[in-house]
PDB file of C-alpha atoms in Angstrom:
ATOM      1  CA  MET A   1     101.248 145.978  94.701  1.00  0.00           C
ATOM      2  CA  ALA A   2     102.398 147.057  91.225  1.00  0.00           C
ATOM      3  CA  ARG A   3      98.933 148.414  90.452  1.00  0.00           C
ATOM      4  CA  SER A   4      98.799 150.579  93.607  1.00  0.00           C
ATOM      5  CA  SER A   5     102.293 151.898  92.858  1.00  0.00           C
ATOM      6  CA  LEU A   6     101.181 152.813  89.356  1.00  0.00           C
ATOM      7  CA  ILE A   7      98.087 154.590  90.679  1.00  0.00           C
ATOM      8  CA  ALA A   8     100.176 156.491  93.229  1.00  0.00           C
ATOM      9  CA  PHE A   9     102.588 157.531  90.464  1.00  0.00           C
ATOM     10  CA  ILE A  10      99.749 158.758  88.222  1.00  0.00           C
ATOM     11  CA  VAL A  11      98.164 160.750  91.058  1.00  0.00           C
ATOM     12  CA  ALA A  12     101.503 162.308  92.056  1.00  0.00           C
ATOM     13  CA  THR A  13     102.310 163.196  88.441  1.00  0.00           C
ATOM     14  CA  THR A  14      98.893 164.753  87.901  1.00  0.00           C
ATOM     15  CA  ILE A  15      99.100 166.819  91.091  1.00  0.00           C
ATOM     16  CA  SER A  16     102.618 168.091  90.356  1.00  0.00           C
ATOM     17  CA  ALA A  17     101.733 168.884  86.734  1.00  0.00           C
ATOM     18  CA  SER A  18      98.652 170.862  87.720  1.00  0.00           C
ATOM     19  CA  ALA A  19     100.559 172.723  90.439  1.00  0.00           C
ATOM     20  CA  SER A  20     103.271 173.846  88.014  1.00  0.00           C
ATOM     21  CA  ALA A  21     100.879 174.662  85.155  1.00  0.00           C
ATOM     22  CA  HIS A  22      98.917 177.511  86.705  1.00  0.00           C
ATOM     23  CA  ARG A  23      98.137 180.324  84.321  1.00  0.00           C
ATOM     24  CA  TRP A  24     100.283 183.438  84.633  1.00  0.00           C
ATOM     25  CA  GLN A  25     100.111 186.745  82.847  1.00  0.00           C
ATOM     26  CA  TYR A  26     101.524 190.233  82.645  1.00  0.00           C
ATOM     27  CA  CYS A  27     100.171 193.434  81.151  1.00  0.00           C
ATOM     28  CA  LEU A  28     101.716 195.754  78.605  1.00  0.00           C
ATOM     29  CA  ALA A  29     100.777 199.051  77.009  1.00  0.00           C
ATOM     30  CA  PRO A  30     102.936 200.672  74.358  1.00  0.00           C
ATOM     31  CA  SER A  31     102.830 204.429  73.876  1.00  0.00           C
ATOM     32  CA  PHE A  32     104.142 204.921  70.367  1.00  0.00           C
ATOM     33  CA  ALA A  33     103.693 208.705  70.591  1.00  0.00           C
ATOM     34  CA  ASP A  34     105.970 208.832  73.659  1.00  0.00           C
ATOM     35  CA  SER A  35     108.249 205.896  72.666  1.00  0.00           C
ATOM     36  CA  LYS A  36     107.459 204.168  75.965  1.00  0.00           C
ATOM     37  CA  PHE A  37     106.538 200.594  76.771  1.00  0.00           C
ATOM     38  CA  TYR A  38     104.630 200.196  80.052  1.00  0.00           C
ATOM     39  CA  VAL A  39     104.826 196.696  81.486  1.00  0.00           C
ATOM     40  CA  SER A  40     103.799 194.931  84.680  1.00  0.00           C
ATOM     41  CA  THR A  41     105.565 192.094  86.417  1.00  0.00           C
ATOM     42  CA  PRO A  42     104.166 188.588  85.888  1.00  0.00           C
ATOM     43  CA  PHE A  43     101.341 187.568  88.216  1.00  0.00           C
ATOM     44  CA  PRO A  44      99.026 184.566  88.622  1.00  0.00           C
ATOM     45  CA  ALA A  45      95.994 184.856  86.345  1.00  0.00           C
ATOM     46  CA  ARG A  46      92.859 185.006  88.473  1.00  0.00           C
ATOM     47  CA  ASP A  47      90.368 187.176  86.619  1.00  0.00           C
ATOM     48  CA  PRO A  48      88.979 186.944  83.110  1.00  0.00           C
ATOM     49  CA  LEU A  49      91.325 188.507  80.572  1.00  0.00           C
ATOM     50  CA  SER A  50      88.995 191.422  79.826  1.00  0.00           C
ATOM     51  CA  ASP A  51      88.796 192.319  83.548  1.00  0.00           C
ATOM     52  CA  THR A  52      92.587 192.314  83.838  1.00  0.00           C
ATOM     53  CA  GLU A  53      92.971 194.507  80.776  1.00  0.00           C
ATOM     54  CA  ARG A  54      90.373 196.958  82.120  1.00  0.00           C
ATOM     55  CA  ALA A  55      92.251 197.068  85.437  1.00  0.00           C
ATOM     56  CA  TYR A  56      95.489 197.972  83.621  1.00  0.00           C
ATOM     57  CA  VAL A  57      93.657 200.674  81.670  1.00  0.00           C
ATOM     58  CA  ARG A  58      92.579 202.139  85.035  1.00  0.00           C
ATOM     59  CA  VAL A  59      96.192 202.098  86.278  1.00  0.00           C
ATOM     60  CA  LEU A  60      97.362 203.914  83.148  1.00  0.00           C
ATOM     61  CA  SER A  61      94.498 206.414  83.256  1.00  0.00           C
ATOM     62  CA  ARG A  62      94.980 207.227  86.952  1.00  0.00           C
ATOM     63  CA  ALA A  63      98.629 207.937  86.224  1.00  0.00           C
ATOM     64  CA  GLY A  64      97.641 210.212  83.339  1.00  0.00           C
ATOM     65  CA  LEU A  65      99.653 208.163  80.836  1.00  0.00           C
ATOM     66  CA  ARG A  66      99.018 207.983  77.103  1.00  0.00           C
ATOM     67  CA  TYR A  67      99.033 204.528  75.537  1.00  0.00           C
ATOM     68  CA  SER A  68      98.190 202.964  72.201  1.00  0.00           C
ATOM     69  CA  ASP A  69      96.543 199.766  73.434  1.00  0.00           C
ATOM     70  CA  VAL A  70      96.562 197.351  76.355  1.00  0.00           C
ATOM     71  CA  GLN A  71      97.244 193.637  76.293  1.00  0.00           C
ATOM     72  CA  CYS A  72      97.623 191.110  79.084  1.00  0.00           C
ATOM     73  CA  PRO A  73      99.147 187.958  77.580  1.00  0.00           C
ATOM     74  CA  ALA A  74      98.714 184.737  79.536  1.00  0.00           C
ATOM     75  CA  ALA A  75     100.514 181.394  79.493  1.00  0.00           C
ATOM     76  CA  GLU A  76     100.674 178.173  81.413  1.00  0.00           C
ATOM     77  CA  GLY A  77     103.425 178.460  83.990  1.00  0.00           C
ATOM     78  CA  ARG A  78     105.507 181.269  85.415  1.00  0.00           C
ATOM     79  CA  ARG A  79     108.604 180.414  83.386  1.00  0.00           C
ATOM     80  CA  ARG A  80     106.704 180.564  80.089  1.00  0.00           C
ATOM     81  CA  ILE A  81     105.163 183.972  80.825  1.00  0.00           C
ATOM     82  CA  ALA A  82     108.553 185.291  81.992  1.00  0.00           C
ATOM     83  CA  ASP A  83     110.063 184.184  78.659  1.00  0.00           C
ATOM     84  CA  MET A  84     107.243 185.865  76.734  1.00  0.00           C
ATOM     85  CA  ARG A  85     107.699 189.086  78.736  1.00  0.00           C
ATOM     86  CA  ARG A  86     111.481 189.054  78.233  1.00  0.00           C
ATOM     87  CA  HIS A  87     110.967 188.659  74.479  1.00  0.00           C
ATOM     88  CA  ALA A  88     108.529 191.610  74.418  1.00  0.00           C
ATOM     89  CA  LEU A  89     110.970 193.776  76.404  1.00  0.00           C
ATOM     90  CA  ASN A  90     113.877 192.931  74.093  1.00  0.00           C
ATOM     91  CA  LEU A  91     111.821 193.604  70.970  1.00  0.00           C
ATOM     92  CA  ASN A  92     110.614 196.965  72.255  1.00  0.00           C
ATOM     93  CA  ARG A  93     114.135 197.983  73.301  1.00  0.00           C
ATOM     94  CA  GLU A  94     115.283 197.196  69.756  1.00  0.00           C
ATOM     95  CA  LEU A  95     112.478 199.438  68.463  1.00  0.00           C
ATOM     96  CA  GLY A  96     113.827 202.291  70.613  1.00  0.00           C
ATOM     97  CA  MET A  97     111.075 202.223  73.216  1.00  0.00           C
ATOM     98  CA  SER A  98     111.850 203.165  76.826  1.00  0.00           C
ATOM     99  CA  ILE A  99     110.785 200.391  79.197  1.00  0.00           C
ATOM    100  CA  VAL A 100     108.657 201.689  82.071  1.00  0.00           C
ATOM    101  CA  PRO A 101     107.754 199.169  84.803  1.00  0.00           C
ATOM    102  CA  LEU A 102     104.183 199.825  85.845  1.00  0.00           C
ATOM    103  CA  PRO A 103     102.693 197.296  88.273  1.00  0.00           C
ATOM    104  CA  LEU A 104      99.072 196.270  88.087  1.00  0.00           C
ATOM    105  CA  ASN A 105      98.434 195.261  91.696  1.00  0.00           C
ATOM    106  CA  GLU A 106     100.365 197.959  93.545  1.00  0.00           C
ATOM    107  CA  PRO A 107      98.975 201.470  93.922  1.00  0.00           C
ATOM    108  CA  LEU A 108     100.735 204.153  91.942  1.00  0.00           C
ATOM    109  CA  GLN A 109     102.444 206.698  94.111  1.00  0.00           C
ATOM    110  CA  ALA A 110     103.923 210.012  93.083  1.00  0.00           C
ATOM    111  CA  PRO A 111     107.585 210.324  94.003  1.00  0.00           C
ATOM    112  CA  SER A 112     107.990 212.068  97.336  1.00  0.00           C
ATOM    113  CA  ILE A 113     109.895 215.328  97.439  1.00  0.00           C
ATOM    114  CA  PRO A 114     111.666 216.205 100.692  1.00  0.00           C
ATOM    115  CA  THR A 115     110.149 219.388 102.106  1.00  0.00           C
ATOM    116  CA  GLY A 116     113.539 220.923 102.744  1.00  0.00           C
ATOM    117  CA  SER A 117     114.456 220.808  99.052  1.00  0.00           C
ATOM    118  CA  LEU A 118     111.488 223.017  98.135  1.00  0.00           C
ATOM    119  CA  ASN A 119     113.055 226.029  99.865  1.00  0.00           C
ATOM    120  CA  ASN A 120     116.437 225.773  98.100  1.00  0.00           C
TER     121      ASN A 120
END
């Protein structure tokens, strides 16, 4: 009985550890010329890092934004990547950069202008 309890404990621990240790990432792109720091929200890492970075480059390019470089840091677990992102945001604020949320997975949309305001 003790052996089966031990096996059950090991299996349960392994399953819960692997469920909480999924890789997460976010993307960032500083624009030193414009003093802006573009950053996505954290998301589960699914694609190879180079594919994710290329996807963020496309988002920036479609929006016509200038940027210095693109990085998509990854870490084990959502909490860890959130801490890394928070640290990057704080550091860039201290450097005088404006933080600009720019999602990776959502389409960029231009702000809508009410038609009535165009005539005023």
